[in-house]
CSV table of C-alpha atoms and ligand atoms in Angstrom, one decimal:
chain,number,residue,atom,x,y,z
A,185,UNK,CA,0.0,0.0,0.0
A,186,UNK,CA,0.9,3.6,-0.2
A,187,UNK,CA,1.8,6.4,1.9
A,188,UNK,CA,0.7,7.7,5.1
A,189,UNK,CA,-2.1,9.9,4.7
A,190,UNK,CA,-2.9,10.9,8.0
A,191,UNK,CA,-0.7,10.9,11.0
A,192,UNK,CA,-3.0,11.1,14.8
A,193,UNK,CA,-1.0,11.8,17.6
A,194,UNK,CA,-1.1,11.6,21.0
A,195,UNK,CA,-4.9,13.0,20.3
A,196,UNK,CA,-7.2,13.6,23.6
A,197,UNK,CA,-10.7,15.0,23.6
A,198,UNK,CA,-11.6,15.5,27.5
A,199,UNK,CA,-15.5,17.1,28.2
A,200,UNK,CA,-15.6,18.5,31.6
A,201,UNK,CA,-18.6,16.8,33.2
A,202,UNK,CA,-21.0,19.1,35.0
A,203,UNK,CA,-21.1,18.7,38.8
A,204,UNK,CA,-17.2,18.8,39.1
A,205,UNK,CA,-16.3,21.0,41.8
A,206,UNK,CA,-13.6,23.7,40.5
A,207,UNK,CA,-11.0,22.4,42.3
A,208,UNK,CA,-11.0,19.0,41.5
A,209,UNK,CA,-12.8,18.8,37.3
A,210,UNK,CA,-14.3,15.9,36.1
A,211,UNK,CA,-14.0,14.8,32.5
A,212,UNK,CA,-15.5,12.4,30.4
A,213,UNK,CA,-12.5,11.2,28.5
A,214,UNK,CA,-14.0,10.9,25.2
A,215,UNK,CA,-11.3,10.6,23.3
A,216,UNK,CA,-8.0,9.7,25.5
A,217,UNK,CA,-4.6,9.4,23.6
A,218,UNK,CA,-4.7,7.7,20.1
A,219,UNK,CA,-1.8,7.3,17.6
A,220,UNK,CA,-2.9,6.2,14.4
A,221,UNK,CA,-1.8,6.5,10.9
A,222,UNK,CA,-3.7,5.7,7.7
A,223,UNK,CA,-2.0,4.8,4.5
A,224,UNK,CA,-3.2,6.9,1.4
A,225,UNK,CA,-6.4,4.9,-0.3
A,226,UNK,CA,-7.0,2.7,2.9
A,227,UNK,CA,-10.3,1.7,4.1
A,228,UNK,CA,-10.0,2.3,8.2
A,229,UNK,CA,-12.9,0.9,9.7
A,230,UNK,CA,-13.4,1.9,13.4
A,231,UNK,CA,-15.8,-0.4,15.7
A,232,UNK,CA,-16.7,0.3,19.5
A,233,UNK,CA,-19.8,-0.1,21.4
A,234,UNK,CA,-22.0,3.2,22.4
A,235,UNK,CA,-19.6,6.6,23.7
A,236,UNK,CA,-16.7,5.0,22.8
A,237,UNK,CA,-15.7,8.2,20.9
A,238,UNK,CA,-16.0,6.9,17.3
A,239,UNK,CA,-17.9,10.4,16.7
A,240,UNK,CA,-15.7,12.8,18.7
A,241,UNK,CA,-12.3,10.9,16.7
A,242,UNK,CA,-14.5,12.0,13.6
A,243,UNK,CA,-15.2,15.0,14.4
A,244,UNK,CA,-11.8,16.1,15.3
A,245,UNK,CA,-10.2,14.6,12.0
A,246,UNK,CA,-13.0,16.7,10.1
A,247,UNK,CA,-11.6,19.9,11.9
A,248,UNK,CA,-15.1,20.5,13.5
A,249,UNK,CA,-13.6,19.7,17.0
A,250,UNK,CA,-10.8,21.0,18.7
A,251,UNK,CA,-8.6,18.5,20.8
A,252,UNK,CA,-8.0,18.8,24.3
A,253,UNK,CA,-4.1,17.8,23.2
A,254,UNK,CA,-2.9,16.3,20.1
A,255,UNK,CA,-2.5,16.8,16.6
A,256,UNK,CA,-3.7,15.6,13.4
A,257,UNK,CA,-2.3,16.0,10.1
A,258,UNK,CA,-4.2,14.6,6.9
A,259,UNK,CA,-2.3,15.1,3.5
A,260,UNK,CA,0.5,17.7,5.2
A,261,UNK,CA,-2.5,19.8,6.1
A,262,UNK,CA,-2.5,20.3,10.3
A,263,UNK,CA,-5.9,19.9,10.5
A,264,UNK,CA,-6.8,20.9,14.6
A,265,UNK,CA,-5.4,24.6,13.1
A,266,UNK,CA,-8.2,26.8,12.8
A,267,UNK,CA,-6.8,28.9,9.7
A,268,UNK,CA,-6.8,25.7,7.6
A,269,UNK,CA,-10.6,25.5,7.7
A,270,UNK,CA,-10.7,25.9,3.7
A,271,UNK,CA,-8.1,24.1,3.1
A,272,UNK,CA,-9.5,21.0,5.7
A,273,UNK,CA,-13.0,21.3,3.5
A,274,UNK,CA,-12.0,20.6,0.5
A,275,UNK,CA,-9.4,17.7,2.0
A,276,UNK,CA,-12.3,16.2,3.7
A,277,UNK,CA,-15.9,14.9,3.2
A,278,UNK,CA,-18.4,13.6,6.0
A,279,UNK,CA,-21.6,11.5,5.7
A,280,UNK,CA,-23.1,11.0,8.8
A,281,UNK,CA,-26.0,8.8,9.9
A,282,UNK,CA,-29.0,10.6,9.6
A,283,UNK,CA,-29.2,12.0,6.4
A,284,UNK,CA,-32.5,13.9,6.6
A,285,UNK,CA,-31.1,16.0,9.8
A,286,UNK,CA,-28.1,16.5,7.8
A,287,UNK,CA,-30.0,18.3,4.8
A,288,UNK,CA,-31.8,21.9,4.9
A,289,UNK,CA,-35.5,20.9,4.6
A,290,UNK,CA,-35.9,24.3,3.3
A,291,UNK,CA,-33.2,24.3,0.5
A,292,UNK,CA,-34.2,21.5,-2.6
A,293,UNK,CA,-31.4,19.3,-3.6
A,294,UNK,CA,-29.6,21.6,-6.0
A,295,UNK,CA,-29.2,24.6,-3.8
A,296,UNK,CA,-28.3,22.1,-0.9
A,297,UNK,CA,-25.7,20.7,-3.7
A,298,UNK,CA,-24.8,24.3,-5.1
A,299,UNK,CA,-23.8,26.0,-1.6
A,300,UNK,CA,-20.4,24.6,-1.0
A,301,UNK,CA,-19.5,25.2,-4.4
A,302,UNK,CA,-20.5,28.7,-4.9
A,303,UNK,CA,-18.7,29.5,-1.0
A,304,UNK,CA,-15.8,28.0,-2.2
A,305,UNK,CA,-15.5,30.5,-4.7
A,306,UNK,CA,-16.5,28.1,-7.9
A,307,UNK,CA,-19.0,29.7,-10.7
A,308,UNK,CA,-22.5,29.6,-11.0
A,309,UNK,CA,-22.0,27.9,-14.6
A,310,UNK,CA,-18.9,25.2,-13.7
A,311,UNK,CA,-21.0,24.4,-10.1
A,312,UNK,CA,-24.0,23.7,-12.4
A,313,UNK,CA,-21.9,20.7,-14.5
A,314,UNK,CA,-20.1,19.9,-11.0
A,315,UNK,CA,-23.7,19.0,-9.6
A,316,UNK,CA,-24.9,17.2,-13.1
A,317,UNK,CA,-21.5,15.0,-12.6
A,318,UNK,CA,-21.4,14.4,-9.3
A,319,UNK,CA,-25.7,13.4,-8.9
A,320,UNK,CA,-24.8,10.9,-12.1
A,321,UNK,CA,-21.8,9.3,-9.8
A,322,UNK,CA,-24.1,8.5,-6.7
A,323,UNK,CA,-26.7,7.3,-9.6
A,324,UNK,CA,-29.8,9.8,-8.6
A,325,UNK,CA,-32.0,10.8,-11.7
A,326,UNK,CA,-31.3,14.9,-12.0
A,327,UNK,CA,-34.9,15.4,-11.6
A,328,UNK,CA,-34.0,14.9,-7.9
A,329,UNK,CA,-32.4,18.0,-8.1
A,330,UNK,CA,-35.8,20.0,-7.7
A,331,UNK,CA,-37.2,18.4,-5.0
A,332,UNK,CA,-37.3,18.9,-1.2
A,333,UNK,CA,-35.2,16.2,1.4
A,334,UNK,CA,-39.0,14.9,2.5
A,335,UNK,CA,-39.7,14.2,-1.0
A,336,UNK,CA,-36.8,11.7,-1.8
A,337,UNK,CA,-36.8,8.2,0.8
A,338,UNK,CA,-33.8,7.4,3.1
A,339,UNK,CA,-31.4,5.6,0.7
A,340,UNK,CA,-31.9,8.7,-1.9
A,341,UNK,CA,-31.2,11.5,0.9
A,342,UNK,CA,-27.8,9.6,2.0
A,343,UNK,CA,-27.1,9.6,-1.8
A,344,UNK,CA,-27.4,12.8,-1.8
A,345,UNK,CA,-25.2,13.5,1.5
A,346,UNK,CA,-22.3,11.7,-0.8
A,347,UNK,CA,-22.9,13.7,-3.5
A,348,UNK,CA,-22.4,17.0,-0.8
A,349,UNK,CA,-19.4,15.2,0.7
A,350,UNK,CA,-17.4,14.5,-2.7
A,351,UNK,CA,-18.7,17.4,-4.6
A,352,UNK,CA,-15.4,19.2,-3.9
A,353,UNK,CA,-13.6,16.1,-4.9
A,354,UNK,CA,-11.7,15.3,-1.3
A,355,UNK,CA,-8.9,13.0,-0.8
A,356,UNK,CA,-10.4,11.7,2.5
A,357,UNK,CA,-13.7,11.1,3.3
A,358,UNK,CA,-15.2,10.3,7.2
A,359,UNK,CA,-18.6,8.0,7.1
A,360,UNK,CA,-20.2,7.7,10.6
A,361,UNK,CA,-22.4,5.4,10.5
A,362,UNK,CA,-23.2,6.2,6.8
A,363,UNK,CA,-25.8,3.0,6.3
A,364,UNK,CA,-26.9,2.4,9.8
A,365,UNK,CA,-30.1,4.6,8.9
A,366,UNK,CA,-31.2,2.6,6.2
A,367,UNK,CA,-33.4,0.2,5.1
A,368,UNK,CA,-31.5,-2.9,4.8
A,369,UNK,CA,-32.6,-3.4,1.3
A,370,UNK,CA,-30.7,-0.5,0.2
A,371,UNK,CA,-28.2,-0.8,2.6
A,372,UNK,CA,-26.0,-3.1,0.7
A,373,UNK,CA,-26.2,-1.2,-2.1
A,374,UNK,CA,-25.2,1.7,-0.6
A,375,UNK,CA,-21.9,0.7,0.5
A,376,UNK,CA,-21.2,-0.7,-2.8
A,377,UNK,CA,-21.5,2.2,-4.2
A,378,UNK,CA,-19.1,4.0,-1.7
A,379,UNK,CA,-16.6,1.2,-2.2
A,380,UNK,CA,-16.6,2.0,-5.9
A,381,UNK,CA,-16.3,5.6,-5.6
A,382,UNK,CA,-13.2,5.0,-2.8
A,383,UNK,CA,-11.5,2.9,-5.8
A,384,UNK,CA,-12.4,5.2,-8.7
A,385,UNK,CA,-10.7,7.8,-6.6
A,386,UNK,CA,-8.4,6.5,-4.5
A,387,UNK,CA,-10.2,7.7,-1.5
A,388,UNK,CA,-9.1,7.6,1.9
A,389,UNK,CA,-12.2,6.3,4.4
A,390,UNK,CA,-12.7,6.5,8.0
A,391,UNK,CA,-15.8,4.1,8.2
A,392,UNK,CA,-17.2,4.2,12.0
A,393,UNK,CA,-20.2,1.7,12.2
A,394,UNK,CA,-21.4,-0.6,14.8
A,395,UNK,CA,-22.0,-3.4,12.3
A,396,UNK,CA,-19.1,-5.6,12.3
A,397,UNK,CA,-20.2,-7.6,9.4
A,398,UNK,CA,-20.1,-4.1,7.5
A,399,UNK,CA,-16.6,-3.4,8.6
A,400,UNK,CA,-15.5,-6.5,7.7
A,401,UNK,CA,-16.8,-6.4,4.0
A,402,UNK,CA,-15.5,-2.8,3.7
A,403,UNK,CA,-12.2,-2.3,5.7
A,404,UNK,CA,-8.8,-2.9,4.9
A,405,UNK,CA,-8.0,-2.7,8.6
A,406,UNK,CA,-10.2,-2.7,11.6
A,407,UNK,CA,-9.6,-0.1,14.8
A,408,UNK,CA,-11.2,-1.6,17.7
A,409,UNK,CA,-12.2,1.3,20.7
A,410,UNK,CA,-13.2,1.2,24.1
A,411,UNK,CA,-13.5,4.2,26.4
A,412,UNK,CA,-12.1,6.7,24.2
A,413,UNK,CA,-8.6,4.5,23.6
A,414,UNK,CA,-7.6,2.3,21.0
A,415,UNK,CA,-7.8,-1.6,22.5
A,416,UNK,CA,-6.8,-3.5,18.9
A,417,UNK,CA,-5.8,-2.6,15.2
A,418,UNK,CA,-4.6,-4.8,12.6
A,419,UNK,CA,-5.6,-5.9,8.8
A,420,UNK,CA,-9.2,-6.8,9.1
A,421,UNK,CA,-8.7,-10.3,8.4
A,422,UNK,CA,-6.5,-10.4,11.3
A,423,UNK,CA,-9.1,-9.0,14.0
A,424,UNK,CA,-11.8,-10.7,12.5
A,425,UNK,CA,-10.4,-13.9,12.7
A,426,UNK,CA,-7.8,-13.8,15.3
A,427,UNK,CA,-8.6,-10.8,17.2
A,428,UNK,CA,-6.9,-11.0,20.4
A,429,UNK,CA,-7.4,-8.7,22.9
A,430,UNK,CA,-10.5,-9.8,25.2
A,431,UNK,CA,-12.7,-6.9,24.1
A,432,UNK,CA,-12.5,-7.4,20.3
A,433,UNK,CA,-13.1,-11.2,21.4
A,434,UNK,CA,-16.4,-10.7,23.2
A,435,UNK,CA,-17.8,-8.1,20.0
A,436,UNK,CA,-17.0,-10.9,17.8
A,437,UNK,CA,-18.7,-13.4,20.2
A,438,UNK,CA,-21.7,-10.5,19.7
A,439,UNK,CA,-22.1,-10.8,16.0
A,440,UNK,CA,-25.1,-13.0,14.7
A,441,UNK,CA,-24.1,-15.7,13.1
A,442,UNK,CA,-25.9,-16.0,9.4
A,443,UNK,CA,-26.6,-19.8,9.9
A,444,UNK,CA,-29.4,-20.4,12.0
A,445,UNK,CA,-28.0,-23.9,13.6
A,446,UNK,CA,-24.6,-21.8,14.6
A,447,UNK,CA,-27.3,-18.6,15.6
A,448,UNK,CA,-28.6,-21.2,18.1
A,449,UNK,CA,-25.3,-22.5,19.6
A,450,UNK,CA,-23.9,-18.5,19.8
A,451,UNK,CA,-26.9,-17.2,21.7
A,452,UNK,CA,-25.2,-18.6,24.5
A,453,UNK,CA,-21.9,-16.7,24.1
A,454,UNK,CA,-23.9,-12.9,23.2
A,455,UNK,CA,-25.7,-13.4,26.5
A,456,UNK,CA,-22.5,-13.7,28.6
A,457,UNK,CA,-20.4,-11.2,26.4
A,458,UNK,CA,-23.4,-8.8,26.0
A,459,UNK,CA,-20.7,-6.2,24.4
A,460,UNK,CA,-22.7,-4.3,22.5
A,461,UNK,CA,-24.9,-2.6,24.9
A,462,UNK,CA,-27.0,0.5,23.6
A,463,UNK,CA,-26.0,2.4,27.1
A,464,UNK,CA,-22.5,3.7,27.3
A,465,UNK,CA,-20.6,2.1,29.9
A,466,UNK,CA,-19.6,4.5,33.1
A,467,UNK,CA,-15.8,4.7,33.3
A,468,UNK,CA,-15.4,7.4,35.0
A,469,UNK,CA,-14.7,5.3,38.6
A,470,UNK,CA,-11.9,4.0,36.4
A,471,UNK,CA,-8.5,6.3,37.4
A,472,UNK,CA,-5.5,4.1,36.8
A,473,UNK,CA,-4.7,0.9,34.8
A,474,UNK,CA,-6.7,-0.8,31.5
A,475,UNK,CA,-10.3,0.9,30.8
A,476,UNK,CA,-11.8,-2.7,29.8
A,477,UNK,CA,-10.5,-3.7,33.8
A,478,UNK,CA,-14.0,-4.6,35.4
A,479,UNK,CA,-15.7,-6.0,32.3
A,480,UNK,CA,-12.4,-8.2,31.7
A,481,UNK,CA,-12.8,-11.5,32.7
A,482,UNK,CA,-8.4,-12.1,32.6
A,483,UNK,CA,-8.3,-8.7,34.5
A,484,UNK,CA,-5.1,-9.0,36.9
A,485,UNK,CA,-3.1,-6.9,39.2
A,486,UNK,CA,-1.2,-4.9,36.7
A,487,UNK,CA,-4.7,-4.3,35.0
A,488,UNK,CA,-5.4,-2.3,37.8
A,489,UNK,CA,-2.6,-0.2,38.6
A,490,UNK,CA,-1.3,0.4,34.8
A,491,UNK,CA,-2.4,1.8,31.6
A,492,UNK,CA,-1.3,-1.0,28.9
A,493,UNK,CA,0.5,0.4,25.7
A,494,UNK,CA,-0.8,-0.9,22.2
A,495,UNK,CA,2.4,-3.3,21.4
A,496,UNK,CA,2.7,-5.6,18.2
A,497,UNK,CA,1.1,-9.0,18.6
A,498,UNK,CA,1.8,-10.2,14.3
A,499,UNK,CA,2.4,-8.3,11.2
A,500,UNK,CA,1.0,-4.9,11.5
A,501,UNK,CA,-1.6,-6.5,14.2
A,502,UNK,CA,-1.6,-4.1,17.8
A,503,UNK,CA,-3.1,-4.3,21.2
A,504,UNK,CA,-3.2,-2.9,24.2
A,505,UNK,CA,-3.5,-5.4,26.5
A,506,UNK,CA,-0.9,-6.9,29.2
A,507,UNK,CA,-1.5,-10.1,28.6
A,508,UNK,CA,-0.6,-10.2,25.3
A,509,UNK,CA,2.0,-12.9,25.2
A,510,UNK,CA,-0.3,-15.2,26.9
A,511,UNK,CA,-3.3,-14.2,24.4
A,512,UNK,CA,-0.7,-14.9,21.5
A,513,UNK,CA,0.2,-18.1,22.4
A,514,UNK,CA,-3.7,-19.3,22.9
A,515,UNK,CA,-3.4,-19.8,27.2
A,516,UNK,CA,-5.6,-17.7,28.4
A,517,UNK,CA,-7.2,-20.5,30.5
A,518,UNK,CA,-4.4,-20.4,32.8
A,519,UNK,CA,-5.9,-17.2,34.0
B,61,LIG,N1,-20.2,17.7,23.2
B,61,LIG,C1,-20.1,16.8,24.2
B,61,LIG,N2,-20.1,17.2,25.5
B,61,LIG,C2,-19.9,16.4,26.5
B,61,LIG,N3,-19.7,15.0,26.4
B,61,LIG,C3,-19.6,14.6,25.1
B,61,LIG,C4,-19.8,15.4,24.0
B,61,LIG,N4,-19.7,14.7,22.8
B,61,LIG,C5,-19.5,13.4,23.3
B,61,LIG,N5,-19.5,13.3,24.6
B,61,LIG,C6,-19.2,12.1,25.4
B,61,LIG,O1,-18.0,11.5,24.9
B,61,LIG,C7,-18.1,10.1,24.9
B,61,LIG,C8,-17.9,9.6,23.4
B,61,LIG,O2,-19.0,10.0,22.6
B,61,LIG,P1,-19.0,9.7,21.1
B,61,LIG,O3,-20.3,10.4,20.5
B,61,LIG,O4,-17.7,10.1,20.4
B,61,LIG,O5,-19.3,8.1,21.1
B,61,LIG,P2,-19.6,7.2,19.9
B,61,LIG,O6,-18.6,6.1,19.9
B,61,LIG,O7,-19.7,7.9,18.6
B,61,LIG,O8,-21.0,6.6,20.3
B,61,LIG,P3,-22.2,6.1,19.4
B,61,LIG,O9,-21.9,4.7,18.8
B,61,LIG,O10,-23.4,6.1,20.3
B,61,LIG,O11,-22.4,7.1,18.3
B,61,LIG,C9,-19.5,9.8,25.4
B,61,LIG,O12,-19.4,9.5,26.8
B,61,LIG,C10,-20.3,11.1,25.2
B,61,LIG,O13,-21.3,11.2,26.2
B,62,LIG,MG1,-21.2,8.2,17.2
C-alpha cells in the first residue's frame, strides 16, 4: 500500500462533566490518547460499542472539534489549526448517519448541492456541471435536483449527502455510521457504491459503524475502541479472525451468526459477552490501569494499577493489552 495519509498523535478529547467542583474537574475522556496512521487509499474501519468516541475521533479529523491535546495531520495539512478550515473542507468529506437531519428541509437538492461550491469560490455555470456530474456518480436521476429532502426516501437522501461530501472532490472522506439509517434493502447497495467511488478515486475512508459484518466487507483494517482508547488494530482479516485482545473477542462473540444452527449455539456466548450494549458504559470510577479492567474477565493486578500500551502482537496486528504474550500463544485459560 501507499503512503501515510494521516498521522494522529497523542490525540485527547476531554469534556468537563458538570457537577465537578472547581477544584478537583471531572471529564468524560471521550477521546483519550490515540496514535494512528492511515496509508493513502486505505479503508479504516473503526468499531466500539455506544460513547466509545468513534464520533468525537471523527469530528476532530473533520476539523469540527478541537482537541484537548494532540494533533492531526491529513495530506501535510495540520488539520486541529483553525486557519486551515478551507483548506480541511476541500481535503475532507463527511456523511453522517441521519441523512434527513443533515440536509436543509428548506433548501431542494440543488441549492443544498450548489452552496459549498458557490462559497468555495467556484462559478455559478462550472458548479451547475459539478452537480450534473457528481448526482450521475451516486446514480440519482437529476430530476431529484428540484425536489425537497421529504420528498426523496432514506437511501436517496444519504445519496445525496455523498454527492455533498465529494462534490469538492476530497482526498479523504469520514462515514459515521453512513448505512446504519437505512433500510437494509438498500443498505448493501449503498456501501457498494461508496466502495466504488473509494476505488475510482483513491479515496481515503474512515468508516465508523457498529455493524461488524459491514466493517468486515468494507475495511482494509479494523480499529477496535473502548472508552475513548484504542484496544486492537490490525488488517481486518487479522481482527476478524484472530482478534486478540479480550474486548474485540467478546464483540465478535456479539455478532449473529448467518446460519441459523450456529445462531442457536452462539446465543449462549452474546448473552455472557453482552458487548454491545445500547447504554454507554460508566468509566469514570476508572482512574488508573486498562479501561476494559471490570468487564475483563483475565483482569489481573497490573490491570489495575497500569495503563497497557498498544504493542505488536503479528504483522501490523496491535493491542493494548498486558497479557498479550499469553493471548498470542492461545493460554488464556491459565488465568
Ligand atoms: N459535546 C459533548 N459534551 C460532553 N460530552 C460529550 C460530547 N460529545 C460526546 N461526549 C461524550 O463523549 C463520549 C464519546 O462520545 P461519542 O459520541 O464520540 O461516542 P460514539 O462512539 O460515537 O458513540 P455512538 O456509537 O453512540 O455514536 C460519550 O461518553 C459522550 O457522552
Ligand atoms: Mg457516534
Amino acid at each position: 500500500m501507499k503512503e501515510t495519509f494521516i498521522e494522529i498523535e497523542g490525540l485527547k478529547k476531554y469534556f468537563p462533566l458538570k457537577g465537578g467542583s472547581r477544584r478537583k474537574r471531572v471529564y468524560t475522556k471521550a477521546v483519550d490518547d490515540i496514535n494512528l496512521s492511515i496509508k493513502r487509499g486505505e479503508v479504516l474501519g473503526v468499531v466500539g460499542e455506544s460513547g466509545s468516541g468513534k464520533t468525537t475521533l471523527a469530528k476532530m479529523l473533520l476539523g469540527l472539534l478541537p482537541p484537548t491535546e494532540g494533533k492531526i495531520v491529513a495530506g501535510g495539512v495540520n488539520v486541529c489549526d483553525k486557519k486551515n478550515r478551507r483548506e480541511v473542507s476541500h481535503l475532507a468529506g463527511a456523511v453522517f448517519q441521519d441523512p434527513a437531519s443533515s440536509l436543509n428541509p428548506r433548501f431542494t437538492i440543488y441549492k443544498t448541492l450548489e452552496r459549498p461550491l458557490r462559497i468555495n469560490g467556484i462559478g455559478k455555470e462550472e458548479a451547475r456541471q459539478r452537480i450534473y456530474e457528481t448526482i450521475d456518480r451516486v446514480k440519482l436521476g437529476r430530476e431529484m435536483l428540484t425536489r425537497f429532502p421529504h420528498e426523496l426516501s432514506g437511501g436517496q437522501q444519504q445519496r445525496v449527502s455523498i454527492a455533498r461530501a465529494i462534490l469538492l472532490k476530497p482526498k479523504l472522506l469520514v462515514l459515521d455510521e453512513p448505512t446504519s439509517a437505512l433500510d437494509v434493502s438498500v443498505q448493501a447497495q449503498t456501501l457498494n457504491e461508496l466502495l466504488s467511488l473509494q476505488e475510482a478515486d483513491e479515496l481515503t475512508y474512515l468508516f465508523i459503524t457498529h455493524n461488524l459484518s459491514v466493517v468486515r466487507y468494507v475495511s482494509d483494517r479494523i480499529c477496535v475502541m473502548y472508552g475513548g482508547q484504542v484496544m486492537e488494530i490490525g488488517k481486518t482479516k487479522d481482527v476478524y479472525e484472530n482478534g486478540l485482545h479480550p474486548y474485540t473477542k467478546s464483540l465478535l462473540a456479539s455478532v449473529p451468526p448467518t446460519h441459523p444452527k450456529e445462531r442457536k449455539k452462539k446465543n449462549l456466548l452474546t448473552e455472557k459477552s453482552a458487548a454491545f450494549g445500547d447504554n454507554a458504559p460508566d468509566l469514570s470510577s476508572i482512574s488508573s490501569g486498562c479501561i476494559f479492567q471490570d468487564r475483563c474477565k483475565l483482569c489481573q493486578e497490573i490491570c489495575k494499577k497500569q495503563r497497557p500500551v498498544l504493542e505488536e502482537c503479528g504483522e501490523d496486528h496491535f493491542i493494548a493489552c498486558h497479557l498479550k504474550d499469553s493471548l498470542k500463544a492461545g493460554e488464556e485459560g491459565k488465568f
